[in-house]
Amino acid sequence: MSARTVSWRDKSFPADLDGRPIDDLDAPLSSFSTPLFVLDGPALQHNIDTMAAWAQRRGLELMPHGKTTMAPELWRRQLAAGATGITVATGWQAEVALRAGVPTVQIANACTDGALLRRIADWLDEHPDQEVVSWADSREVVARMTAELPAGARWGVLTEIGAAHGRTGARDDTSAIATAEAIAASDRLTLRGIAGYEGALAHDRSEVALAAVRAFCSRMRDLVERVRPLTPDVPWVTAGGSAFFDLVAEGIGGMPDARAILRSGAYLAHDSGFYRSISPLDPDRVRDDDIPLRTAMFAYARVVSQPEPGLALLDGGKRDLPFDEGLPVPLGIAGELGAPERPLRAEISAMNDQHAFLRWTGEQRIQVGEVVRLGLSHPCTAFDKWRLVPVTDGAAAVTEAVETYF
């Protein structure tokens, strides 16, 4: 049984669940308040199993990006399905993962905070069965880490490559090799290989975007061979968001004498927006014998006002729902949470902190107090708004909840 129990501090949970362990809930969805963010339990497990099998068939390890959910319970399920580690984005997130027992934690970023470096190094000294591997894109980052880490530190580093107008990462191969050489020369760091994030180069599946991603993966593959003599172990080559993992598999999957590692994270929940439009495993895009992902995250918001014709205000806003990669999409409307829905031909046109603007034309039967089910876009900014997320049985019953650490 989980030590974490439901309390009145947990947004939208019913009072009847106060004190109940979060891994042992049995409550109707209708007992929860709105706004509400929920996960579909069977769809979650389907996505975990689907991606694990997909990566294995292509000779890829899976180290999914845990910063998507920051939910250790979901990380454990991904590890149980074959993931070899969990990826995070910051040193603090790495601490959460280490304390959750994750065996290999990859920080897909540079870590230059001296206090964090030393604290994590101390943890690793006490837990020899765990490891941390972070990124560096310059000799300056390597020098900073070397100066801040204690003698005898056990810390792996990947040379990060980038591209012009992208995010972090060495902009050219000469800089990348110089960074790798600096890592290898440090008495506190161990060079592990090459890393990069191809998603910074493209935001759609146009031919130009796909060509840029393919070229980036080819560059990574070439650089792994160039730094191989500097790596004391089998080198890593790691890439992969949740938009172009098919191209990553083509570019680095199954490399001989290398650990090809995919870091996709949003596949766990999939979505009804950005990843629905771009993921290679979306039902509209899946190829050959691949199994499509299923949308596993939804929200519910209640009509609180109809101030003018064709407009209703819902009680969910930016504090509750993601909006950075597209606004929520109305999927249906019902008299109550979990009740049979009727179709809703409308759109969310804008969001405030605590309201969403639902607009429609023509005849729609919408009443104050009814509940709208919403499809969401971008899991990475959905989970961070909820400390405790209810998980349904795929229908109208909540069977458990997962805790997030943001």
CSV table of C-alpha atoms in Angstrom, one decimal:
chain,number,residue,atom,x,y,z
A,1,MET,CA,0.0,0.0,0.0
A,2,SER,CA,1.2,3.5,-0.8
A,3,ALA,CA,2.2,5.7,2.1
A,4,ARG,CA,0.6,8.7,0.3
A,5,THR,CA,-3.0,9.3,1.0
A,6,VAL,CA,-5.6,11.6,-0.4
A,7,SER,CA,-6.2,14.8,1.6
A,8,TRP,CA,-8.3,18.0,1.3
A,9,ARG,CA,-5.2,19.6,-0.3
A,10,ASP,CA,-5.6,17.5,-3.5
A,11,LYS,CA,-7.4,19.5,-6.1
A,12,SER,CA,-10.8,18.2,-7.1
A,13,PHE,CA,-10.7,15.0,-5.1
A,14,PRO,CA,-13.9,14.2,-3.1
A,15,ALA,CA,-13.9,14.5,0.7
A,16,ASP,CA,-15.0,10.8,0.9
A,17,LEU,CA,-11.5,9.8,-0.2
A,18,ASP,CA,-9.6,11.7,2.5
A,19,GLY,CA,-7.1,9.4,4.2
A,20,ARG,CA,-7.3,6.7,1.5
A,21,PRO,CA,-4.1,5.3,0.0
A,22,ILE,CA,-3.7,6.5,-3.5
A,23,ASP,CA,-3.0,3.1,-4.9
A,24,ASP,CA,-6.3,1.7,-3.5
A,25,LEU,CA,-9.2,3.9,-4.6
A,26,ASP,CA,-12.6,2.9,-5.7
A,27,ALA,CA,-14.7,6.0,-6.4
A,28,PRO,CA,-17.1,7.0,-9.2
A,29,LEU,CA,-15.8,9.8,-11.5
A,30,SER,CA,-19.0,11.7,-10.7
A,31,SER,CA,-17.9,12.2,-7.1
A,32,PHE,CA,-14.9,14.4,-8.2
A,33,SER,CA,-15.1,18.2,-8.7
A,34,THR,CA,-14.3,20.2,-11.7
A,35,PRO,CA,-11.9,21.2,-13.2
A,36,LEU,CA,-10.4,17.8,-13.3
A,37,PHE,CA,-7.4,16.2,-15.1
A,38,VAL,CA,-7.6,12.4,-15.5
A,39,LEU,CA,-5.6,9.6,-16.9
A,40,ASP,CA,-7.0,6.5,-18.6
A,41,GLY,CA,-5.4,3.6,-16.9
A,42,PRO,CA,-5.7,0.9,-19.6
A,43,ALA,CA,-4.6,3.4,-22.3
A,44,LEU,CA,-1.5,4.3,-20.2
A,45,GLN,CA,-0.5,0.7,-19.9
A,46,HIS,CA,-1.2,0.1,-23.6
A,47,ASN,CA,1.2,3.0,-24.5
A,48,ILE,CA,3.9,1.8,-22.1
A,49,ASP,CA,3.8,-1.7,-23.6
A,50,THR,CA,3.5,-0.4,-27.2
A,51,MET,CA,6.5,1.8,-27.0
A,52,ALA,CA,8.7,-0.7,-25.2
A,53,ALA,CA,8.0,-3.3,-27.9
A,54,TRP,CA,8.5,-0.7,-30.7
A,55,ALA,CA,11.9,0.3,-29.4
A,56,GLN,CA,13.1,-3.2,-28.8
A,57,ARG,CA,12.2,-4.3,-32.4
A,58,ARG,CA,14.5,-1.5,-33.7
A,59,GLY,CA,17.5,-2.1,-31.5
A,60,LEU,CA,16.9,0.8,-29.2
A,61,GLU,CA,17.1,1.2,-25.5
A,62,LEU,CA,14.4,3.3,-24.0
A,63,MET,CA,15.2,5.9,-21.3
A,64,PRO,CA,11.9,7.8,-21.4
A,65,HIS,CA,11.8,11.5,-20.4
A,66,GLY,CA,10.5,11.5,-16.9
A,67,LYS,CA,10.1,15.2,-16.8
A,68,THR,CA,6.9,14.8,-18.8
A,69,THR,CA,5.1,13.4,-15.8
A,70,MET,CA,7.5,13.7,-12.9
A,71,ALA,CA,5.5,10.8,-11.5
A,72,PRO,CA,7.8,8.1,-10.0
A,73,GLU,CA,5.0,5.5,-10.0
A,74,LEU,CA,4.7,5.9,-13.8
A,75,TRP,CA,8.5,5.7,-14.1
A,76,ARG,CA,8.4,2.4,-12.3
A,77,ARG,CA,5.9,1.0,-14.7
A,78,GLN,CA,8.1,2.1,-17.6
A,79,LEU,CA,11.1,0.5,-16.0
A,80,ALA,CA,9.1,-2.7,-15.4
A,81,ALA,CA,8.3,-2.8,-19.1
A,82,GLY,CA,12.0,-2.7,-20.1
A,83,ALA,CA,13.2,0.9,-19.9
A,84,THR,CA,16.9,0.9,-18.8
A,85,GLY,CA,16.7,4.3,-17.1
A,86,ILE,CA,14.8,7.6,-16.8
A,87,THR,CA,15.7,10.9,-18.4
A,88,VAL,CA,15.2,14.2,-16.6
A,89,ALA,CA,16.0,17.8,-17.4
A,90,THR,CA,17.5,19.3,-14.2
A,91,GLY,CA,19.6,18.3,-11.3
A,92,TRP,CA,16.7,18.6,-8.9
A,93,GLN,CA,14.6,16.2,-11.1
A,94,ALA,CA,17.6,13.8,-11.1
A,95,GLU,CA,17.5,13.8,-7.3
A,96,VAL,CA,13.8,12.9,-7.4
A,97,ALA,CA,14.6,10.0,-9.7
A,98,LEU,CA,17.5,8.8,-7.6
A,99,ARG,CA,15.4,8.8,-4.5
A,100,ALA,CA,12.7,6.9,-6.4
A,101,GLY,CA,15.3,4.2,-7.0
A,102,VAL,CA,15.8,4.7,-10.7
A,103,PRO,CA,19.0,2.8,-11.6
A,104,THR,CA,20.3,5.1,-14.4
A,105,VAL,CA,19.3,8.8,-14.5
A,106,GLN,CA,20.2,10.8,-17.6
A,107,ILE,CA,20.1,14.5,-17.3
A,108,ALA,CA,19.3,15.8,-20.8
A,109,ASN,CA,20.9,19.1,-20.0
A,110,ALA,CA,24.1,20.6,-18.7
A,111,CYS,CA,24.3,20.6,-14.9
A,112,THR,CA,26.5,23.5,-13.7
A,113,ASP,CA,25.0,24.2,-10.2
A,114,GLY,CA,27.8,23.4,-7.8
A,115,ALA,CA,25.6,22.6,-4.8
A,116,LEU,CA,23.5,20.2,-6.9
A,117,LEU,CA,26.6,18.6,-8.4
A,118,ARG,CA,28.1,17.9,-5.0
A,119,ARG,CA,24.8,16.7,-3.4
A,120,ILE,CA,24.2,14.2,-6.2
A,121,ALA,CA,27.8,13.1,-6.1
A,122,ASP,CA,27.4,12.4,-2.4
A,123,TRP,CA,24.2,10.4,-3.1
A,124,LEU,CA,26.1,8.3,-5.8
A,125,ASP,CA,28.9,7.6,-3.3
A,126,GLU,CA,26.3,6.1,-1.0
A,127,HIS,CA,24.4,4.2,-3.7
A,128,PRO,CA,26.9,2.5,-6.0
A,129,ASP,CA,24.1,0.7,-7.8
A,130,GLN,CA,22.9,3.9,-9.3
A,131,GLU,CA,24.4,6.2,-12.0
A,132,VAL,CA,23.9,9.7,-13.4
A,133,VAL,CA,24.9,10.8,-16.9
A,134,SER,CA,24.5,14.5,-17.9
A,135,TRP,CA,25.4,16.6,-21.0
A,136,ALA,CA,28.0,19.2,-21.8
A,137,ASP,CA,28.2,21.2,-25.0
A,138,SER,CA,31.5,23.2,-24.4
A,139,ARG,CA,34.8,23.0,-22.6
A,140,GLU,CA,33.5,25.8,-20.3
A,141,VAL,CA,30.8,23.4,-19.0
A,142,VAL,CA,33.3,20.7,-18.5
A,143,ALA,CA,35.7,23.1,-16.6
A,144,ARG,CA,32.8,24.2,-14.4
A,145,MET,CA,31.8,20.6,-13.5
A,146,THR,CA,35.4,19.6,-12.9
A,147,ALA,CA,35.9,22.5,-10.5
A,148,GLU,CA,32.7,21.9,-8.6
A,149,LEU,CA,32.7,18.1,-8.3
A,150,PRO,CA,34.7,16.5,-5.5
A,151,ALA,CA,37.7,14.3,-6.2
A,152,GLY,CA,36.8,10.8,-7.0
A,153,ALA,CA,33.3,11.7,-8.3
A,154,ARG,CA,31.5,9.1,-10.3
A,155,TRP,CA,29.8,11.2,-13.1
A,156,GLY,CA,29.2,10.3,-16.7
A,157,VAL,CA,28.9,13.0,-19.4
A,158,LEU,CA,27.7,13.0,-23.0
A,159,THR,CA,28.9,15.5,-25.5
A,160,GLU,CA,25.8,17.4,-26.7
A,161,ILE,CA,25.5,18.5,-30.3
A,162,GLY,CA,23.1,21.1,-31.5
A,163,ALA,CA,22.5,23.2,-34.6
A,164,ALA,CA,22.2,26.8,-35.6
A,165,HIS,CA,19.1,28.6,-34.3
A,166,GLY,CA,18.4,25.5,-32.1
A,167,ARG,CA,18.7,25.2,-28.4
A,168,THR,CA,21.8,24.1,-26.5
A,169,GLY,CA,24.5,21.9,-28.1
A,170,ALA,CA,27.8,22.3,-29.8
A,171,ARG,CA,27.1,24.0,-33.1
A,172,ASP,CA,29.9,22.3,-35.1
A,173,ASP,CA,31.8,19.0,-35.1
A,174,THR,CA,35.1,20.7,-34.1
A,175,SER,CA,33.5,22.1,-30.9
A,176,ALA,CA,31.9,18.8,-30.2
A,177,ILE,CA,35.2,16.9,-30.5
A,178,ALA,CA,36.9,19.5,-28.3
A,179,THR,CA,34.2,19.1,-25.7
A,180,ALA,CA,34.6,15.3,-25.8
A,181,GLU,CA,38.4,15.6,-25.4
A,182,ALA,CA,37.9,17.9,-22.4
A,183,ILE,CA,35.5,15.4,-20.7
A,184,ALA,CA,37.9,12.5,-21.3
A,185,ALA,CA,40.8,14.5,-19.8
A,186,SER,CA,38.9,15.4,-16.6
A,187,ASP,CA,39.8,13.5,-13.5
A,188,ARG,CA,36.2,13.8,-12.2
A,189,LEU,CA,34.2,13.0,-15.4
A,190,THR,CA,33.8,10.0,-17.7
A,191,LEU,CA,33.0,10.4,-21.4
A,192,ARG,CA,29.9,8.3,-22.3
A,193,GLY,CA,29.2,9.3,-25.9
A,194,ILE,CA,27.1,11.7,-27.9
A,195,ALA,CA,23.6,13.2,-27.2
A,196,GLY,CA,21.3,15.6,-29.0
A,197,TYR,CA,17.7,16.7,-29.3
A,198,GLU,CA,16.4,16.6,-32.9
A,199,GLY,CA,13.0,18.1,-31.9
A,200,ALA,CA,14.6,21.5,-31.6
A,201,LEU,CA,15.1,21.5,-35.4
A,202,ALA,CA,11.5,20.8,-36.6
A,203,HIS,CA,8.0,21.3,-35.5
A,204,ASP,CA,6.1,19.5,-38.3
A,205,ARG,CA,6.5,16.6,-40.7
A,206,SER,CA,7.2,18.6,-43.8
A,207,GLU,CA,10.0,17.3,-46.1
A,208,VAL,CA,12.3,20.2,-45.1
A,209,ALA,CA,11.7,19.3,-41.4
A,210,LEU,CA,12.2,15.6,-41.9
A,211,ALA,CA,15.4,16.2,-43.9
A,212,ALA,CA,16.8,18.3,-41.0
A,213,VAL,CA,16.1,15.6,-38.5
A,214,ARG,CA,17.7,12.9,-40.7
A,215,ALA,CA,20.8,14.9,-41.2
A,216,PHE,CA,21.1,15.6,-37.4
A,217,CYS,CA,20.8,11.8,-36.6
A,218,SER,CA,23.4,11.0,-39.3
A,219,ARG,CA,25.8,13.6,-37.7
A,220,MET,CA,25.3,12.0,-34.3
A,221,ARG,CA,26.1,8.6,-35.7
A,222,ASP,CA,29.3,9.9,-37.3
A,223,LEU,CA,30.4,11.6,-34.1
A,224,VAL,CA,30.0,8.5,-32.0
A,225,GLU,CA,32.6,6.8,-34.2
A,226,ARG,CA,35.0,9.7,-33.8
A,227,VAL,CA,34.8,9.8,-30.0
A,228,ARG,CA,34.7,6.1,-29.6
A,229,PRO,CA,38.5,5.9,-28.8
A,230,LEU,CA,37.9,8.4,-25.9
A,231,THR,CA,35.1,6.4,-24.2
A,232,PRO,CA,36.2,3.7,-21.7
A,233,ASP,CA,33.0,1.8,-22.2
A,234,VAL,CA,30.5,1.0,-25.0
A,235,PRO,CA,29.5,4.5,-26.1
A,236,TRP,CA,26.0,5.9,-25.9
A,237,VAL,CA,24.3,7.7,-28.7
A,238,THR,CA,21.0,9.2,-27.5
A,239,ALA,CA,18.3,11.2,-29.2
A,240,GLY,CA,14.5,11.3,-29.4
A,241,GLY,CA,11.6,13.4,-28.4
A,242,SER,CA,8.1,12.1,-29.1
A,243,ALA,CA,7.6,13.6,-32.6
A,244,PHE,CA,10.4,12.0,-34.7
A,245,PHE,CA,11.4,8.8,-32.9
A,246,ASP,CA,10.8,6.9,-36.2
A,247,LEU,CA,13.6,8.9,-37.8
A,248,VAL,CA,15.8,8.5,-34.8
A,249,ALA,CA,15.3,4.7,-35.1
A,250,GLU,CA,16.3,4.9,-38.8
A,251,GLY,CA,19.4,7.0,-37.9
A,252,ILE,CA,20.9,5.4,-34.8
A,253,GLY,CA,18.9,2.2,-34.1
A,254,GLY,CA,20.8,-1.0,-34.0
A,255,MET,CA,24.3,0.6,-34.2
A,256,PRO,CA,27.0,-2.0,-33.7
A,257,ASP,CA,29.0,-1.8,-30.4
A,258,ALA,CA,27.0,1.2,-29.2
A,259,ARG,CA,24.1,1.9,-26.9
A,260,ALA,CA,21.4,3.6,-29.0
A,261,ILE,CA,19.1,5.2,-26.5
A,262,LEU,CA,15.7,6.8,-27.2
A,263,ARG,CA,14.4,9.4,-24.8
A,264,SER,CA,10.8,9.9,-25.9
A,265,GLY,CA,8.4,10.7,-23.0
A,266,ALA,CA,5.1,12.2,-24.2
A,267,TYR,CA,4.1,8.8,-25.7
A,268,LEU,CA,3.0,7.7,-22.3
A,269,ALA,CA,-0.1,9.9,-22.3
A,270,HIS,CA,-0.2,10.8,-26.0
A,271,ASP,CA,-2.6,13.7,-26.5
A,272,SER,CA,-5.4,15.2,-28.7
A,273,GLY,CA,-3.3,18.1,-30.1
A,274,PHE,CA,0.4,18.5,-31.0
A,275,TYR,CA,1.5,14.9,-30.7
A,276,ARG,CA,-1.8,13.7,-32.2
A,277,SER,CA,-0.7,15.7,-35.3
A,278,ILE,CA,2.9,14.6,-35.5
A,279,SER,CA,3.6,11.3,-33.7
A,280,PRO,CA,4.6,8.4,-36.0
A,281,LEU,CA,2.4,6.1,-33.8
A,282,ASP,CA,-0.7,8.2,-34.0
A,283,PRO,CA,-3.7,6.2,-35.4
A,284,ASP,CA,-3.8,8.4,-38.4
A,285,ARG,CA,-0.1,7.9,-39.2
A,286,VAL,CA,0.9,4.4,-38.0
A,287,ARG,CA,2.6,2.2,-40.7
A,288,ASP,CA,3.0,-1.5,-41.4
A,289,ASP,CA,2.4,-3.7,-38.4
A,290,ASP,CA,3.0,-1.0,-35.8
A,291,ILE,CA,0.4,-0.6,-33.1
A,292,PRO,CA,-0.9,3.0,-32.6
A,293,LEU,CA,-0.8,4.8,-29.3
A,294,ARG,CA,-4.0,5.8,-27.5
A,295,THR,CA,-4.8,9.1,-26.0
A,296,ALA,CA,-4.6,8.6,-22.2
A,297,MET,CA,-5.1,12.1,-20.8
A,298,PHE,CA,-8.3,14.2,-20.7
A,299,ALA,CA,-9.8,17.0,-18.7
A,300,TYR,CA,-13.3,17.9,-17.5
A,301,ALA,CA,-14.6,21.4,-17.0
A,302,ARG,CA,-18.1,22.6,-16.0
A,303,VAL,CA,-20.2,25.3,-17.5
A,304,VAL,CA,-20.4,28.2,-15.0
A,305,SER,CA,-21.9,30.9,-17.2
A,306,GLN,CA,-23.7,31.6,-20.5
A,307,PRO,CA,-23.4,35.4,-20.7
A,308,GLU,CA,-24.3,35.7,-24.4
A,309,PRO,CA,-25.5,33.5,-27.3
A,310,GLY,CA,-22.9,31.1,-28.6
A,311,LEU,CA,-20.6,31.5,-25.6
A,312,ALA,CA,-20.2,29.5,-22.4
A,313,LEU,CA,-17.5,29.9,-19.7
A,314,LEU,CA,-16.0,26.8,-18.2
A,315,ASP,CA,-14.4,26.5,-14.8
A,316,GLY,CA,-11.0,25.2,-16.1
A,317,GLY,CA,-8.3,27.6,-17.2
A,318,LYS,CA,-4.5,28.1,-17.5
A,319,ARG,CA,-3.9,27.0,-13.9
A,320,ASP,CA,-5.5,23.7,-14.7
A,321,LEU,CA,-5.0,22.8,-18.3
A,322,PRO,CA,-2.1,23.0,-20.9
A,323,PHE,CA,-2.3,25.8,-23.5
A,324,ASP,CA,1.3,26.3,-24.9
A,325,GLU,CA,1.0,23.9,-27.8
A,326,GLY,CA,-2.7,24.4,-28.6
A,327,LEU,CA,-5.9,25.0,-26.7
A,328,PRO,CA,-8.1,22.2,-25.3
A,329,VAL,CA,-10.5,20.5,-27.8
A,330,PRO,CA,-14.1,19.8,-26.7
A,331,LEU,CA,-14.9,16.1,-27.2
A,332,GLY,CA,-18.4,15.8,-25.7
A,333,ILE,CA,-20.8,17.2,-23.1
A,334,ALA,CA,-22.8,15.5,-20.3
A,335,GLY,CA,-25.0,16.3,-17.4
A,336,GLU,CA,-22.3,15.0,-15.0
A,337,LEU,CA,-18.8,13.6,-14.9
A,338,GLY,CA,-18.7,10.1,-16.3
A,339,ALA,CA,-22.2,10.2,-17.6
A,340,PRO,CA,-23.0,9.3,-21.3
A,341,GLU,CA,-22.0,12.2,-23.5
A,342,ARG,CA,-23.6,13.8,-26.5
A,343,PRO,CA,-21.6,15.3,-29.4
A,344,LEU,CA,-20.5,18.9,-29.0
A,345,ARG,CA,-19.6,21.0,-32.0
A,346,ALA,CA,-17.7,23.8,-30.5
A,347,GLU,CA,-14.2,25.1,-29.8
A,348,ILE,CA,-12.2,26.7,-27.0
A,349,SER,CA,-11.3,30.1,-28.3
A,350,ALA,CA,-9.3,31.5,-25.3
A,351,MET,CA,-8.3,30.7,-21.7
A,352,ASN,CA,-7.8,32.9,-18.7
A,353,ASP,CA,-6.3,31.8,-15.4
A,354,GLN,CA,-9.5,30.0,-14.2
A,355,HIS,CA,-11.8,30.1,-17.3
A,356,ALA,CA,-12.1,28.7,-20.7
A,357,PHE,CA,-14.2,30.3,-23.5
A,358,LEU,CA,-16.4,27.7,-25.2
A,359,ARG,CA,-17.8,29.1,-28.5
A,360,TRP,CA,-20.2,27.6,-31.1
A,361,THR,CA,-22.5,28.7,-33.9
A,362,GLY,CA,-25.9,27.3,-34.6
A,363,GLU,CA,-28.1,25.4,-32.3
A,364,GLN,CA,-26.4,23.7,-29.3
A,365,ARG,CA,-28.1,22.6,-26.1
A,366,ILE,CA,-25.7,23.7,-23.4
A,367,GLN,CA,-26.8,24.3,-19.9
A,368,VAL,CA,-25.1,25.8,-16.8
A,369,GLY,CA,-23.8,23.0,-14.7
A,370,GLU,CA,-23.1,20.6,-17.5
A,371,VAL,CA,-19.6,19.1,-17.9
A,372,VAL,CA,-17.5,19.2,-21.0
A,373,ARG,CA,-14.8,16.6,-21.7
A,374,LEU,CA,-11.7,18.1,-23.2
A,375,GLY,CA,-8.9,16.7,-25.2
A,376,LEU,CA,-5.5,18.2,-24.3
A,377,SER,CA,-2.3,19.1,-26.1
A,378,HIS,CA,1.2,18.6,-24.8
A,379,PRO,CA,1.6,16.3,-21.8
A,380,CYS,CA,4.7,18.1,-20.5
A,381,THR,CA,2.6,21.1,-19.5
A,382,ALA,CA,-0.5,19.1,-18.3
A,383,PHE,CA,0.9,17.1,-15.5
A,384,ASP,CA,2.8,20.0,-13.8
A,385,LYS,CA,-0.5,21.6,-12.8
A,386,TRP,CA,-1.6,18.7,-10.7
A,387,ARG,CA,0.0,17.2,-7.5
A,388,LEU,CA,-2.3,14.2,-7.6
A,389,VAL,CA,-3.8,12.8,-10.8
A,390,PRO,CA,-6.8,10.4,-10.7
A,391,VAL,CA,-6.5,7.3,-12.9
A,392,THR,CA,-9.7,5.7,-14.3
A,393,ASP,CA,-10.5,2.1,-15.3
A,394,GLY,CA,-11.1,3.4,-18.8
A,395,ALA,CA,-14.7,4.2,-18.0
A,396,ALA,CA,-16.3,6.0,-15.1
A,397,ALA,CA,-14.5,4.7,-12.0
A,398,VAL,CA,-11.3,6.0,-10.4
A,399,THR,CA,-9.2,3.1,-9.2
A,400,GLU,CA,-5.9,4.9,-8.1
A,401,ALA,CA,-4.0,8.2,-8.3
A,402,VAL,CA,-0.5,9.1,-9.2
A,403,GLU,CA,1.6,11.7,-7.4
A,404,THR,CA,3.7,14.2,-9.3
A,405,TYR,CA,6.8,16.0,-8.1
A,406,PHE,CA,7.1,19.4,-9.7
